[in-house]
CSV table of C-alpha atoms in Angstrom, one decimal:
chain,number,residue,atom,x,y,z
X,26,UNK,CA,7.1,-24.9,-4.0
X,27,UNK,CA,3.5,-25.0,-2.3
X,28,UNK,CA,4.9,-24.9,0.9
X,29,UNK,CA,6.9,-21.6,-0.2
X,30,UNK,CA,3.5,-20.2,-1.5
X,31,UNK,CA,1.8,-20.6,1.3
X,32,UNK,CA,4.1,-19.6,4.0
X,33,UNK,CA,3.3,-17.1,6.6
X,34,UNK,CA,7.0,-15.6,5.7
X,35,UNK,CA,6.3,-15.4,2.0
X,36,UNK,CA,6.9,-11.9,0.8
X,37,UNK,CA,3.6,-12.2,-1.3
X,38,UNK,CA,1.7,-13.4,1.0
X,39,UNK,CA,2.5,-10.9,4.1
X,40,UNK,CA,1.7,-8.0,1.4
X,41,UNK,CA,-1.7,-9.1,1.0
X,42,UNK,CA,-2.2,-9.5,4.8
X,43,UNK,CA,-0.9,-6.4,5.1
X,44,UNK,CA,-3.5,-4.7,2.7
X,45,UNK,CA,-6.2,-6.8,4.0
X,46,UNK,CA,-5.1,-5.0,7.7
X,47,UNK,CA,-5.6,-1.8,5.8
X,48,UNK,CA,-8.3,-2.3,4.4
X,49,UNK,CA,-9.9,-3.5,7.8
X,50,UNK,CA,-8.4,-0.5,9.5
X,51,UNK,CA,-10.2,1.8,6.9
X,52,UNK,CA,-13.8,0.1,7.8
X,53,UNK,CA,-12.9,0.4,11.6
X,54,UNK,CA,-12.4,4.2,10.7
X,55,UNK,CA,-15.5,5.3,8.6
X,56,UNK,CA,-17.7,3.0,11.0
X,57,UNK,CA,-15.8,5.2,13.8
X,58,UNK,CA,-16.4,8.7,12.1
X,59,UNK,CA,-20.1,8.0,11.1
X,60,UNK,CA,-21.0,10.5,14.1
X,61,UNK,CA,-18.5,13.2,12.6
X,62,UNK,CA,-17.8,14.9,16.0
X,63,UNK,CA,-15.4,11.5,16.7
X,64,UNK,CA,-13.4,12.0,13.0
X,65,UNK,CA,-10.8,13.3,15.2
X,66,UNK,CA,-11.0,10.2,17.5
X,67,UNK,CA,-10.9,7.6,15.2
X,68,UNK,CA,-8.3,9.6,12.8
X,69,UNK,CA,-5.8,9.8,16.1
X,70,UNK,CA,-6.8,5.6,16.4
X,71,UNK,CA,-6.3,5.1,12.6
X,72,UNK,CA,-3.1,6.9,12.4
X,73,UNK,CA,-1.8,5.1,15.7
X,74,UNK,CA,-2.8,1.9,14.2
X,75,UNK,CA,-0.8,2.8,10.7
X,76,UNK,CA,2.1,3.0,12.8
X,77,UNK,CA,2.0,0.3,14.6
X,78,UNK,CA,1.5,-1.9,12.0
X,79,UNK,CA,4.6,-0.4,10.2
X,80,UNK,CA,6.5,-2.1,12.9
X,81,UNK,CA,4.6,-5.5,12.9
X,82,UNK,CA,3.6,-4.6,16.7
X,83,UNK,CA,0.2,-5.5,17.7
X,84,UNK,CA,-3.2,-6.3,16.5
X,85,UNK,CA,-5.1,-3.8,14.3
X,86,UNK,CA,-8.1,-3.7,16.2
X,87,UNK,CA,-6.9,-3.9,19.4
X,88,UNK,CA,-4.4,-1.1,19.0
X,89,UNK,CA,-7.3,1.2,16.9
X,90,UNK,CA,-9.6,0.2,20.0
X,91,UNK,CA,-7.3,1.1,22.7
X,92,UNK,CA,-6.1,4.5,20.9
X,93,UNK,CA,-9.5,5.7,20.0
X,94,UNK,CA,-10.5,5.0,23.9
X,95,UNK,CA,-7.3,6.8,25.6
X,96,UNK,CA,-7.4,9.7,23.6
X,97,UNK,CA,-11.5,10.2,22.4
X,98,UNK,CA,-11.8,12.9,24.7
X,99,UNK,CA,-8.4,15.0,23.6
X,100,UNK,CA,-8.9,14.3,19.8
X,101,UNK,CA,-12.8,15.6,19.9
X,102,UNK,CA,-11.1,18.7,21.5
X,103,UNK,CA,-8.4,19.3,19.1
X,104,UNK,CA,-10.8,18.2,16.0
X,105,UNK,CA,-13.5,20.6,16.6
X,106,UNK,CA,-11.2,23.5,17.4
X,107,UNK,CA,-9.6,22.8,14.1
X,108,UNK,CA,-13.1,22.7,12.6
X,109,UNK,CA,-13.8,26.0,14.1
X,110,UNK,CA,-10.5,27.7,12.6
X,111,UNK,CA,-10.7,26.0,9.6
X,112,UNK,CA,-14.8,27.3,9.5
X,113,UNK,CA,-13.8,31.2,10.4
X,114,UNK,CA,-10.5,30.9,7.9
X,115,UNK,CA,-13.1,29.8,5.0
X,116,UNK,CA,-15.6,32.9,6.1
X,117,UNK,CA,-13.0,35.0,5.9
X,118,UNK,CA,-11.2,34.6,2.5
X,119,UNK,CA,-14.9,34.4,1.1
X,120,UNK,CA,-15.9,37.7,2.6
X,121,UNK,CA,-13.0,39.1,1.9
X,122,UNK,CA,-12.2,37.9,-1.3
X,123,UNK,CA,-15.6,39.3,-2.3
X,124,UNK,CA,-15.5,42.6,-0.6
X,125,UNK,CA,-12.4,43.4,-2.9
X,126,UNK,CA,-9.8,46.8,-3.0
X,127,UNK,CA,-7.1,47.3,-1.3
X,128,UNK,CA,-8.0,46.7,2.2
X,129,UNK,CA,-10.1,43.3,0.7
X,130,UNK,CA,-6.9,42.3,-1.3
X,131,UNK,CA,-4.2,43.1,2.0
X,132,UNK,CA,-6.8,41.4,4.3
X,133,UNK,CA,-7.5,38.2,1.6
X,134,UNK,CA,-4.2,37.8,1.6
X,135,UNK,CA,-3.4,37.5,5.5
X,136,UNK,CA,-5.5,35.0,5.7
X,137,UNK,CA,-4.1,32.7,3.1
X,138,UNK,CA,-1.3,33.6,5.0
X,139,UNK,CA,-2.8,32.0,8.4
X,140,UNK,CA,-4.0,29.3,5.8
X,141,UNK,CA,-0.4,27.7,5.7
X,142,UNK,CA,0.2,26.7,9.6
X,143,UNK,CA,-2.9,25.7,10.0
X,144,UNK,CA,-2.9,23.3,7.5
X,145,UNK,CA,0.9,22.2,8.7
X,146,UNK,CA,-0.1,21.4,11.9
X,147,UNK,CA,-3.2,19.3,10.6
X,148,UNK,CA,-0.6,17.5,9.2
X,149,UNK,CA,0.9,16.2,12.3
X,150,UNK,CA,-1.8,17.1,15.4
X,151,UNK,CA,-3.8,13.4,15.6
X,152,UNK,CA,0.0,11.9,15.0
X,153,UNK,CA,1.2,13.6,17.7
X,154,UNK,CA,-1.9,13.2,20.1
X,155,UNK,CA,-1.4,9.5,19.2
X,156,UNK,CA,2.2,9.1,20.1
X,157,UNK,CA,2.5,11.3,22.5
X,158,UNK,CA,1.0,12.6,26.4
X,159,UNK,CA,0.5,16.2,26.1
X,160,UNK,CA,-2.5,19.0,26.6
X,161,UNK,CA,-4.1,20.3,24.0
X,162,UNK,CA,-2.5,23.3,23.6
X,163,UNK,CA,1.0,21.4,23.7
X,164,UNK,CA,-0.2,18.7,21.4
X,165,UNK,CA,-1.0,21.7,18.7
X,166,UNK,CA,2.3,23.7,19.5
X,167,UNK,CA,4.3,20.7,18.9
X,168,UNK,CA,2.9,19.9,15.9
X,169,UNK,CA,3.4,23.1,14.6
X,170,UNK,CA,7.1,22.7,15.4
X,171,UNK,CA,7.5,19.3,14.1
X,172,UNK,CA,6.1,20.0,10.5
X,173,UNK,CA,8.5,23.3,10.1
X,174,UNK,CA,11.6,21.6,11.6
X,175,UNK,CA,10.6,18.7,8.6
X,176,UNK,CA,9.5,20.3,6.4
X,177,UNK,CA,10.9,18.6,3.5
X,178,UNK,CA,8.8,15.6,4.3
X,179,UNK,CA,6.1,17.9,5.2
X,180,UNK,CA,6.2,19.4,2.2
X,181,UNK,CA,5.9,15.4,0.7
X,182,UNK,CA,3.0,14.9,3.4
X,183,UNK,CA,1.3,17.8,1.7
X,184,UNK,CA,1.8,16.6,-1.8
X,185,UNK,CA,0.3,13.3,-1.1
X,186,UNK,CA,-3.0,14.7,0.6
X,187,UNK,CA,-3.6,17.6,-1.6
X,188,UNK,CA,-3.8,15.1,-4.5
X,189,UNK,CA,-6.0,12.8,-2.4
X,190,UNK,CA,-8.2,15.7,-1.8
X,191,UNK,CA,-7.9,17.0,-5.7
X,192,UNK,CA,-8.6,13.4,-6.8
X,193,UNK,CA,-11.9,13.0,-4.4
X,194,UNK,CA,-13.3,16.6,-5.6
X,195,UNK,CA,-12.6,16.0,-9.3
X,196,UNK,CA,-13.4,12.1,-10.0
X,197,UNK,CA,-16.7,10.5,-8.0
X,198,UNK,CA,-14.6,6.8,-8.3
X,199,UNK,CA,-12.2,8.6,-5.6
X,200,UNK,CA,-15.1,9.0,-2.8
X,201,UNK,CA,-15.9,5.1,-3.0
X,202,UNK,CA,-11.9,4.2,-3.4
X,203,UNK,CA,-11.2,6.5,-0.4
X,204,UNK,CA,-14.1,5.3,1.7
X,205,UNK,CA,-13.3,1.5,0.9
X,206,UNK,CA,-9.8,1.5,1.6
X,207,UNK,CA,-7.9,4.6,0.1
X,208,UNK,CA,-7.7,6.8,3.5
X,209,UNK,CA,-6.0,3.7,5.2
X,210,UNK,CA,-3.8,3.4,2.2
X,211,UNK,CA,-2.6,7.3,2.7
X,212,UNK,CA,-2.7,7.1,6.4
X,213,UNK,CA,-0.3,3.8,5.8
X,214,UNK,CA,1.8,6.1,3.9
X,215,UNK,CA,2.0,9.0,5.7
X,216,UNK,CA,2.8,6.7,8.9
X,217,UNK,CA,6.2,6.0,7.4
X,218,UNK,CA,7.2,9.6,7.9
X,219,UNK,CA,5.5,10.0,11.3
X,220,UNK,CA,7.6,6.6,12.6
X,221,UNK,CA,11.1,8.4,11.1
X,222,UNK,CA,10.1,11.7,12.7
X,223,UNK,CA,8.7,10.7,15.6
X,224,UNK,CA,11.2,7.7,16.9
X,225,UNK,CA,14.1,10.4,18.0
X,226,UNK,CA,11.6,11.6,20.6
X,227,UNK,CA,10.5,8.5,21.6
X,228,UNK,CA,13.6,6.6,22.1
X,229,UNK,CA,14.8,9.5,24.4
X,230,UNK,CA,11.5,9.4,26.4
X,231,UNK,CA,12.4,5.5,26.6
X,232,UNK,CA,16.2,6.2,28.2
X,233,UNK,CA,14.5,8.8,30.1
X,234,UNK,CA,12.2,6.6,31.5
X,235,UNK,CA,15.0,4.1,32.4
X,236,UNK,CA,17.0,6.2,33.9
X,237,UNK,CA,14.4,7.3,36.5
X,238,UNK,CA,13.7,3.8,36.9
């Protein structure tokens, strides 16, 4: 019976190993963002990470090193252009939520409007800059395209992080649960849709690959 407890196989026992690789990947991720210009970095790492260990394929912090290294410079890029969207989005709907009338209201409103791709393709950019070779501006576009074409998960994706957000502005016990271990926890999560989404694309890069080979 001990030797069934206590075997690398055991079902109970993998679970825990696999929350303590979660929990580890969590630390390597706020130790990673304390400079807040590499969030984007270490959120591309963290999320390449997830997926990886969905699979069983790799070491955590080897594959979190080696991601946040390859794609640092891309991420930085795409994370403060998002900042500086999100930023002028935010301006906007305050100035013209205040301004009010009709031309306030129309004007209010088309930026909500803006509001919802932008917030689909933060959904998927750092997956997609970790899984896949692209620029920038490709990177963002597919993205974009990914989160409409699924949008039924996307619209689960959503779900799960507004409440996570609603849950870390409402209740102080969120902040330290999300800090200690609760964004690895949701970036676990949301992995299992970005490894169904994603392995179409990547399979047929594989055979493509081959076949030039």
């Amino acid at each position: 019976m001990l030797d069934r407890i206590f075997n690398y196989d055991n079902v109970v026992f993998r679970t825990i190993m696999k929350i303590g690789y979660i929990w580890w990947l969590n630390i390597l991720w706020v130790i990673f963002s304390l400079p807040v210009v590499t969030i984007g970095a270490s959120t591309t790492a963290l999320l390449y990470s997830c997926m990886k260990l969905k699979k069983e394929e790799g070491y955590c912090t080897k594959n979190f090193l080696k991601s946040f290294k390859e794609n640092f410079k891309q991420s930085t890029v795409i994370f403060l252009l998002f900042v500086l969207v999100g930023a002028l989005l935010a301006v906007n709907l305050v100035f013209w939520n205040q301004t009010g009338g009709t031309v306030g209201k129309t004007v209010k409103m088309f930026v909500i409007a803006m509001m919802v791709p932008y917030f689909l393709d933060l959904l998927y950019v750092f997956a997609v800059q970790a899984r896949f070779v692209n620029t920038v501006k490709r990177t963002i576009q597919y993205a974009f395209v990914l989160s409409v074409k699924n949008f039924v998960w996307t619209f689960q994706m959503a779900i799960i992080m507004a409440v996570m957000v609603y849950l870390n502005f409402t209740w102080l016990v969120a902040n330290y649960i999300s800090l200690s271990v609760g964004v690895g926890v949701v970036a676990y999560f949301m992995c299992a849709y970005y490894n169904r989404i994603f392995a179409p694309y990547i399979e047929a890069a594989e055979e493509k690959t081959e076949e030039e080979e």
